PDB file of C-alpha atoms in Angstrom:
ATOM      1  CA  UNK T   1     117.889 111.006  87.338  1.00 33.00           C
ATOM      2  CA  UNK T   2     116.071 107.649  87.459  1.00 40.00           C
ATOM      3  CA  UNK T   3     112.688 107.903  85.680  1.00 41.00           C
ATOM      4  CA  UNK T   4     109.472 107.166  87.536  1.00 45.00           C
ATOM      5  CA  UNK T   5     106.922 104.636  86.341  1.00 47.00           C
ATOM      6  CA  UNK T   6     103.199 105.240  86.877  1.00 55.00           C
ATOM      7  CA  UNK T   7     102.637 101.506  87.509  1.00 83.00           C
ATOM      8  CA  UNK T   8     102.313 100.515  91.173  1.00 92.00           C
ATOM      9  CA  UNK T   9     101.859  97.016  92.615  1.00 95.00           C
ATOM     10  CA  UNK T  10     100.256  96.150  95.962  1.00 96.00           C
ATOM     11  CA  UNK T  11     102.421  93.665  97.879  1.00 97.00           C
ATOM     12  CA  UNK T  12     101.232  91.805 100.983  1.00 97.00           C
ATOM     13  CA  UNK T  13     104.094  90.121 102.910  1.00 97.00           C
ATOM     14  CA  UNK T  14     103.682  86.331 102.666  1.00 96.00           C
ATOM     15  CA  UNK T  15     103.246  85.940 106.431  1.00 95.00           C
ATOM     16  CA  UNK T  16      99.804  87.534 105.995  1.00 97.00           C
ATOM     17  CA  UNK T  17      96.714  86.528 104.023  1.00 96.00           C
ATOM     18  CA  UNK T  18      96.819  88.530 100.802  1.00 92.00           C
ATOM     19  CA  UNK T  19      93.025  88.221 100.540  1.00 93.00           C
ATOM     20  CA  UNK T  20      92.577  90.032 103.863  1.00 95.00           C
ATOM     21  CA  UNK T  21      91.858  93.728 103.137  1.00 93.00           C
ATOM     22  CA  UNK T  22      93.229  94.600 106.602  1.00 96.00           C
ATOM     23  CA  UNK T  23      96.597  92.897 105.996  1.00 97.00           C
ATOM     24  CA  UNK T  24      99.702  95.113 105.986  1.00 97.00           C
ATOM     25  CA  UNK T  25     100.559  96.036 102.414  1.00 97.00           C
ATOM     26  CA  UNK T  26     103.147  98.026 100.488  1.00 98.00           C
ATOM     27  CA  UNK T  27     102.837  99.755  97.150  1.00 97.00           C
ATOM     28  CA  UNK T  28     105.893  98.992  95.037  1.00 97.00           C
ATOM     29  CA  UNK T  29     106.921 100.526  91.740  1.00 96.00           C
ATOM     30  CA  UNK T  30     108.415  97.998  89.301  1.00 95.00           C
ATOM     31  CA  UNK T  31     111.710  99.169  87.839  1.00 93.00           C
ATOM     32  CA  UNK T  32     112.968  98.739  84.299  1.00 93.00           C
ATOM     33  CA  UNK T  33     116.223  97.134  83.030  1.00 93.00           C
ATOM     34  CA  UNK T  34     118.118 100.438  83.122  1.00 95.00           C
ATOM     35  CA  UNK T  35     117.052 101.034  86.735  1.00 95.00           C
ATOM     36  CA  UNK T  36     118.155  97.504  87.576  1.00 95.00           C
ATOM     37  CA  UNK T  37     121.687  98.220  86.366  1.00 96.00           C
ATOM     38  CA  UNK T  38     121.726 101.624  88.061  1.00 96.00           C
ATOM     39  CA  UNK T  39     120.589  99.982  91.284  1.00 97.00           C
ATOM     40  CA  UNK T  40     123.393  97.416  91.079  1.00 97.00           C
ATOM     41  CA  UNK T  41     125.884 100.204  90.368  1.00 97.00           C
ATOM     42  CA  UNK T  42     124.635 102.111  93.419  1.00 97.00           C
ATOM     43  CA  UNK T  43     125.067  99.088  95.670  1.00 97.00           C
ATOM     44  CA  UNK T  44     128.519  98.275  94.312  1.00 97.00           C
ATOM     45  CA  UNK T  45     129.786 101.846  94.130  1.00 96.00           C
ATOM     46  CA  UNK T  46     128.172 103.844  96.920  1.00 96.00           C
ATOM     47  CA  UNK T  47     127.868 101.025  99.451  1.00 97.00           C
ATOM     48  CA  UNK T  48     130.568  98.551  98.363  1.00 96.00           C
ATOM     49  CA  UNK T  49     127.856  95.903  98.336  1.00 97.00           C
ATOM     50  CA  UNK T  50     128.197  94.419  94.878  1.00 96.00           C
ATOM     51  CA  UNK T  51     127.301  90.900  93.825  1.00 96.00           C
ATOM     52  CA  UNK T  52     129.543  88.152  95.192  1.00 96.00           C
ATOM     53  CA  UNK T  53     129.399  84.956  93.174  1.00 95.00           C
ATOM     54  CA  UNK T  54     130.061  81.502  94.577  1.00 92.00           C
ATOM     55  CA  UNK T  55     132.740  80.976  91.935  1.00 92.00           C
ATOM     56  CA  UNK T  56     134.626  83.995  93.275  1.00 95.00           C
ATOM     57  CA  UNK T  57     134.356  82.702  96.838  1.00 95.00           C
ATOM     58  CA  UNK T  58     135.592  79.265  95.810  1.00 94.00           C
ATOM     59  CA  UNK T  59     138.474  80.678  93.782  1.00 95.00           C
ATOM     60  CA  UNK T  60     139.642  82.980  96.563  1.00 96.00           C
ATOM     61  CA  UNK T  61     139.233  80.257  99.176  1.00 96.00           C
ATOM     62  CA  UNK T  62     141.279  77.840  97.080  1.00 95.00           C
ATOM     63  CA  UNK T  63     143.998  80.444  96.588  1.00 96.00           C
ATOM     64  CA  UNK T  64     144.174  80.940 100.335  1.00 96.00           C
ATOM     65  CA  UNK T  65     144.335  77.212 100.969  1.00 95.00           C
ATOM     66  CA  UNK T  66     147.131  76.800  98.413  1.00 94.00           C
ATOM     67  CA  UNK T  67     149.232  79.528 100.040  1.00 95.00           C
ATOM     68  CA  UNK T  68     148.500  79.154 103.748  1.00 94.00           C
ATOM     69  CA  UNK T  69     148.480  75.344 103.713  1.00 94.00           C
ATOM     70  CA  UNK T  70     151.328  74.823 101.246  1.00 93.00           C
ATOM     71  CA  UNK T  71     153.072  72.383 103.587  1.00 90.00           C
ATOM     72  CA  UNK T  72     149.924  70.922 105.150  1.00 91.00           C
ATOM     73  CA  UNK T  73     148.946  67.377 104.058  1.00 89.00           C
ATOM     74  CA  UNK T  74     145.275  68.376 104.342  1.00 90.00           C
ATOM     75  CA  UNK T  75     145.577  70.990 101.594  1.00 93.00           C
ATOM     76  CA  UNK T  76     144.777  68.654  98.702  1.00 94.00           C
ATOM     77  CA  UNK T  77     141.785  67.240 100.574  1.00 94.00           C
ATOM     78  CA  UNK T  78     140.252  70.702 101.000  1.00 94.00           C
ATOM     79  CA  UNK T  79     140.880  71.647  97.371  1.00 94.00           C
ATOM     80  CA  UNK T  80     139.266  68.399  96.246  1.00 94.00           C
ATOM     81  CA  UNK T  81     136.224  69.068  98.453  1.00 94.00           C
ATOM     82  CA  UNK T  82     135.773  72.536  96.966  1.00 93.00           C
ATOM     83  CA  UNK T  83     135.905  71.034  93.472  1.00 93.00           C
ATOM     84  CA  UNK T  84     133.470  68.277  94.444  1.00 94.00           C
ATOM     85  CA  UNK T  85     131.075  70.776  95.975  1.00 92.00           C
ATOM     86  CA  UNK T  86     131.133  72.886  92.823  1.00 89.00           C
ATOM     87  CA  UNK T  87     130.252  69.848  90.710  1.00 91.00           C
ATOM     88  CA  UNK T  88     127.133  68.971  92.716  1.00 91.00           C
ATOM     89  CA  UNK T  89     123.775  69.010  90.967  1.00 92.00           C
ATOM     90  CA  UNK T  90     120.763  70.830  92.414  1.00 90.00           C
ATOM     91  CA  UNK T  91     119.491  69.000  95.473  1.00 92.00           C
ATOM     92  CA  UNK T  92     122.763  67.155  96.046  1.00 94.00           C
ATOM     93  CA  UNK T  93     125.048  67.757  99.040  1.00 94.00           C
ATOM     94  CA  UNK T  94     128.374  66.574 100.347  1.00 94.00           C
ATOM     95  CA  UNK T  95     128.376  64.175 103.317  1.00 95.00           C
ATOM     96  CA  UNK T  96     127.959  65.868 106.691  1.00 96.00           C
ATOM     97  CA  UNK T  97     131.578  65.314 107.750  1.00 95.00           C
ATOM     98  CA  UNK T  98     132.890  66.910 104.566  1.00 95.00           C
ATOM     99  CA  UNK T  99     130.547  69.875 104.875  1.00 95.00           C
ATOM    100  CA  UNK T 100     131.684  70.425 108.446  1.00 96.00           C
ATOM    101  CA  UNK T 101     135.325  70.263 107.400  1.00 95.00           C
ATOM    102  CA  UNK T 102     134.751  72.848 104.659  1.00 95.00           C
ATOM    103  CA  UNK T 103     132.783  75.111 107.002  1.00 96.00           C
ATOM    104  CA  UNK T 104     135.572  75.083 109.585  1.00 96.00           C
ATOM    105  CA  UNK T 105     138.177  75.778 106.895  1.00 95.00           C
ATOM    106  CA  UNK T 106     136.151  78.684 105.536  1.00 96.00           C
ATOM    107  CA  UNK T 107     135.827  80.206 108.980  1.00 96.00           C
ATOM    108  CA  UNK T 108     139.602  79.967 109.380  1.00 95.00           C
ATOM    109  CA  UNK T 109     140.172  81.429 105.922  1.00 95.00           C
ATOM    110  CA  UNK T 110     137.936  84.392 106.737  1.00 96.00           C
ATOM    111  CA  UNK T 111     140.224  85.080 109.699  1.00 96.00           C
ATOM    112  CA  UNK T 112     143.543  84.631 107.905  1.00 96.00           C
ATOM    113  CA  UNK T 113     143.122  85.369 104.174  1.00 97.00           C
ATOM    114  CA  UNK T 114     142.224  89.058 103.571  1.00 97.00           C
ATOM    115  CA  UNK T 115     140.860  88.623 100.041  1.00 97.00           C
ATOM    116  CA  UNK T 116     138.427  85.930 101.169  1.00 97.00           C
ATOM    117  CA  UNK T 117     137.411  87.942 104.221  1.00 97.00           C
ATOM    118  CA  UNK T 118     136.747  90.991 102.009  1.00 97.00           C
ATOM    119  CA  UNK T 119     134.340  88.974  99.858  1.00 97.00           C
ATOM    120  CA  UNK T 120     132.504  87.651 102.927  1.00 97.00           C
ATOM    121  CA  UNK T 121     132.202  91.194 104.304  1.00 97.00           C
ATOM    122  CA  UNK T 122     130.883  92.503 100.982  1.00 97.00           C
ATOM    123  CA  UNK T 123     128.388  89.639 100.709  1.00 97.00           C
ATOM    124  CA  UNK T 124     127.061  90.286 104.213  1.00 97.00           C
ATOM    125  CA  UNK T 125     126.940  94.039 103.602  1.00 97.00           C
ATOM    126  CA  UNK T 126     124.889  93.426 100.455  1.00 97.00           C
ATOM    127  CA  UNK T 127     122.457  91.133 102.257  1.00 97.00           C
ATOM    128  CA  UNK T 128     121.784  93.787 104.880  1.00 97.00           C
ATOM    129  CA  UNK T 129     121.653  96.854 102.629  1.00 98.00           C
ATOM    130  CA  UNK T 130     119.949  95.531  99.495  1.00 98.00           C
ATOM    131  CA  UNK T 131     116.368  95.421 100.889  1.00 98.00           C
ATOM    132  CA  UNK T 132     116.782  98.815 102.564  1.00 98.00           C
ATOM    133  CA  UNK T 133     118.081 100.541  99.435  1.00 98.00           C
ATOM    134  CA  UNK T 134     115.422  98.840  97.275  1.00 98.00           C
ATOM    135  CA  UNK T 135     112.665  99.791  99.724  1.00 98.00           C
ATOM    136  CA  UNK T 136     113.651 103.454  99.755  1.00 98.00           C
ATOM    137  CA  UNK T 137     113.831 103.637  95.963  1.00 97.00           C
ATOM    138  CA  UNK T 138     110.832 101.567  94.874  1.00 97.00           C
ATOM    139  CA  UNK T 139     108.278 101.768  97.713  1.00 98.00           C
ATOM    140  CA  UNK T 140     105.577 104.364  97.069  1.00 97.00           C
ATOM    141  CA  UNK T 141     103.312 103.832 100.069  1.00 97.00           C
ATOM    142  CA  UNK T 142     101.881 101.446 102.630  1.00 97.00           C
ATOM    143  CA  UNK T 143      98.677 100.693 104.505  1.00 97.00           C
ATOM    144  CA  UNK T 144      97.400  98.795 107.547  1.00 97.00           C
ATOM    145  CA  UNK T 145     100.679  99.151 109.452  1.00 97.00           C
ATOM    146  CA  UNK T 146      99.965 100.440 112.934  1.00 93.00           C
ATOM    147  CA  UNK T 147     101.937 103.482 114.131  1.00 89.00           C
ATOM    148  CA  UNK T 148     103.944 103.937 110.922  1.00 96.00           C
ATOM    149  CA  UNK T 149     104.607 107.464 109.790  1.00 97.00           C
ATOM    150  CA  UNK T 150     102.805 108.616 106.646  1.00 96.00           C
ATOM    151  CA  UNK T 151     104.652 107.979 103.405  1.00 97.00           C
ATOM    152  CA  UNK T 152     107.201 110.687 102.701  1.00 97.00           C
ATOM    153  CA  UNK T 153     109.911 111.051 100.065  1.00 97.00           C
ATOM    154  CA  UNK T 154     112.768 113.536  99.984  1.00 96.00           C
ATOM    155  CA  UNK T 155     114.023 115.683  97.104  1.00 96.00           C
ATOM    156  CA  UNK T 156     115.951 112.620  95.895  1.00 94.00           C
ATOM    157  CA  UNK T 157     112.593 110.798  95.531  1.00 95.00           C
ATOM    158  CA  UNK T 158     113.679 108.176  98.062  1.00 97.00           C
ATOM    159  CA  UNK T 159     111.525 107.270 101.059  1.00 98.00           C
ATOM    160  CA  UNK T 160     112.869 109.328 103.937  1.00 98.00           C
ATOM    161  CA  UNK T 161     114.903 107.622 106.635  1.00 97.00           C
ATOM    162  CA  UNK T 162     112.363 108.701 109.243  1.00 98.00           C
ATOM    163  CA  UNK T 163     109.470 107.098 107.359  1.00 98.00           C
ATOM    164  CA  UNK T 164     111.521 104.000 106.573  1.00 98.00           C
ATOM    165  CA  UNK T 165     112.540 103.628 110.204  1.00 97.00           C
ATOM    166  CA  UNK T 166     108.922 103.691 111.335  1.00 98.00           C
ATOM    167  CA  UNK T 167     108.193 100.444 109.454  1.00 97.00           C
ATOM    168  CA  UNK T 168     108.881  97.201 111.386  1.00 97.00           C
ATOM    169  CA  UNK T 169     112.276  96.033 110.172  1.00 97.00           C
ATOM    170  CA  UNK T 170     111.096  92.564 109.163  1.00 97.00           C
ATOM    171  CA  UNK T 171     108.265  93.974 107.024  1.00 98.00           C
ATOM    172  CA  UNK T 172     110.536  96.593 105.441  1.00 98.00           C
ATOM    173  CA  UNK T 173     113.000  93.879 104.468  1.00 98.00           C
ATOM    174  CA  UNK T 174     110.267  91.688 102.969  1.00 98.00           C
ATOM    175  CA  UNK T 175     109.046  94.607 100.877  1.00 98.00           C
ATOM    176  CA  UNK T 176     112.595  95.519  99.878  1.00 98.00           C
ATOM    177  CA  UNK T 177     113.454  92.009  98.766  1.00 97.00           C
ATOM    178  CA  UNK T 178     110.170  91.854  96.849  1.00 97.00           C
ATOM    179  CA  UNK T 179     110.988  95.128  95.083  1.00 97.00           C
ATOM    180  CA  UNK T 180     114.377  93.693  94.123  1.00 97.00           C
ATOM    181  CA  UNK T 181     112.772  90.456  92.895  1.00 96.00           C
ATOM    182  CA  UNK T 182     110.370  92.488  90.751  1.00 95.00           C
ATOM    183  CA  UNK T 183     113.290  94.519  89.434  1.00 92.00           C
ATOM    184  CA  UNK T 184     115.006  91.347  88.253  1.00 87.00           C
ATOM    185  CA  UNK T 185     111.928  89.421  87.138  1.00 81.00           C
ATOM    186  CA  UNK T 186     110.503  92.287  85.132  1.00 55.00           C
ATOM    187  CA  UNK T 187     107.037  91.282  86.211  1.00 47.00           C
ATOM    188  CA  UNK T 188     104.723  91.606  89.163  1.00 46.00           C
ATOM    189  CA  UNK T 189     104.857  89.111  92.006  1.00 43.00           C
ATOM    190  CA  UNK T 190     102.128  86.476  92.207  1.00 42.00           C
ATOM    191  CA  UNK T 191     100.663  87.836  95.423  1.00 42.00           C
ATOM    192  CA  UNK T 192     100.578  91.402  94.159  1.00 41.00           C
ATOM    193  CA  UNK T 193      97.744  93.273  92.566  1.00 41.00           C
ATOM    194  CA  UNK T 194      97.509  96.672  90.964  1.00 40.00           C
ATOM    195  CA  UNK T 195      96.913  99.373  93.562  1.00 41.00           C
ATOM    196  CA  UNK T 196      94.511 102.222  93.224  1.00 38.00           C
ATOM    197  CA  UNK T 197      96.034 105.695  93.422  1.00 36.00           C
ATOM    198  CA  UNK T 198      93.334 106.593  95.920  1.00 35.00           C
ATOM    199  CA  UNK T 199      94.732 104.109  98.480  1.00 35.00           C
ATOM    200  CA  UNK T 200      95.784 105.876 101.664  1.00 33.00           C
ATOM    201  CA  UNK T 201      99.050 105.280 103.506  1.00 32.00           C
ATOM    202  CA  UNK T 202      98.370 103.954 107.007  1.00 30.00           C
ATOM    203  CA  UNK T 203     100.486 104.107 110.159  1.00 30.00           C
ATOM    204  CA  UNK T 204     102.923 101.071 111.770  1.00 31.00           C
ATOM    205  CA  UNK T 205     104.622  99.854 114.874  1.00 30.00           C
ATOM    206  CA  UNK T 206     108.343 100.622 115.172  1.00 31.00           C
ATOM    207  CA  UNK T 207     108.897  97.169 116.659  1.00 32.00           C
ATOM    208  CA  UNK T 208     110.455  94.366 114.642  1.00 32.00           C
ATOM    209  CA  UNK T 209     107.412  92.151 114.998  1.00 34.00           C
ATOM    210  CA  UNK T 210     104.666  92.526 112.356  1.00 34.00           C
ATOM    211  CA  UNK T 211     101.345  93.771 113.644  1.00 34.00           C
ATOM    212  CA  UNK T 212      98.067  92.181 112.629  1.00 32.00           C
ATOM    213  CA  UNK T 213      96.030  95.103 113.931  1.00 34.00           C
ATOM    214  CA  UNK T 214      94.117  97.358 111.567  1.00 34.00           C
ATOM    215  CA  UNK T 215      95.622 100.758 110.961  1.00 34.00           C
ATOM    216  CA  UNK T 216      93.666 103.987 110.844  1.00 33.00           C
ATOM    217  CA  UNK T 217      94.060 106.321 107.929  1.00 33.00           C
ATOM    218  CA  UNK T 218      96.637 109.055 108.382  1.00 36.00           C
ATOM    219  CA  UNK T 219      94.866 111.129 105.789  1.00 35.00           C
ATOM    220  CA  UNK T 220      97.877 110.980 103.453  1.00 37.00           C
ATOM    221  CA  UNK T 221      97.885 109.502  99.973  1.00 37.00           C
ATOM    222  CA  UNK T 222     100.341 106.597 100.376  1.00 36.00           C
ATOM    223  CA  UNK T 223     100.912 106.425  96.618  1.00 37.00           C
ATOM    224  CA  UNK T 224     101.766 110.050  95.982  1.00 35.00           C
ATOM    225  CA  UNK T 225     105.379 110.767  95.065  1.00 35.00           C
ATOM    226  CA  UNK T 226     106.495 114.279  95.932  1.00 36.00           C
ATOM    227  CA  UNK T 227     107.858 116.337  93.061  1.00 35.00           C
TER     228      UNK T 227
END
């Protein structure tokens, strides 16, 4: 079982003014290094959404090019572009024409080279699932979100799917990505502040657009984690 920390951080999504007491906010529990590795194992094992590194994408793409374009005179050009792209410094980019050529080749490789396509699928699956899984594990409450259900966690200590689904998707994802950033940084985000355990969870709109309206207290302690 993953241990629970008593430390909770108040996170205001960056599209709102963090100094505004009526701004939508989430209460996130920072994880520790063991939880970080367990979280990565959960994504990779349970959801097949492990980390996909650019080096792996480039290697698999190059393998596909070498096999599928063995007799094509453009093969060496593509392999050279991949190598040149990998040697770029931060802030540098290939010329537009070369980037477009690589993009078109990668689209074709995703259609015709199964190993490359599998990495693209896993990368996209991770991007979609990571904030959701992080939100359910590390969020301990919310406030000022109109029409949201009160905070609720199941026997597994995860935020219930019903409560999660009542949060606007864009806000849930912001909070989930923030929880993941905190998990990796090992420190609280700059726009976060320690939350009081007396803070109440407040309701939200099920729409995907964030609401700026004030919520009214649901009478439920948004920071309480059920036993």
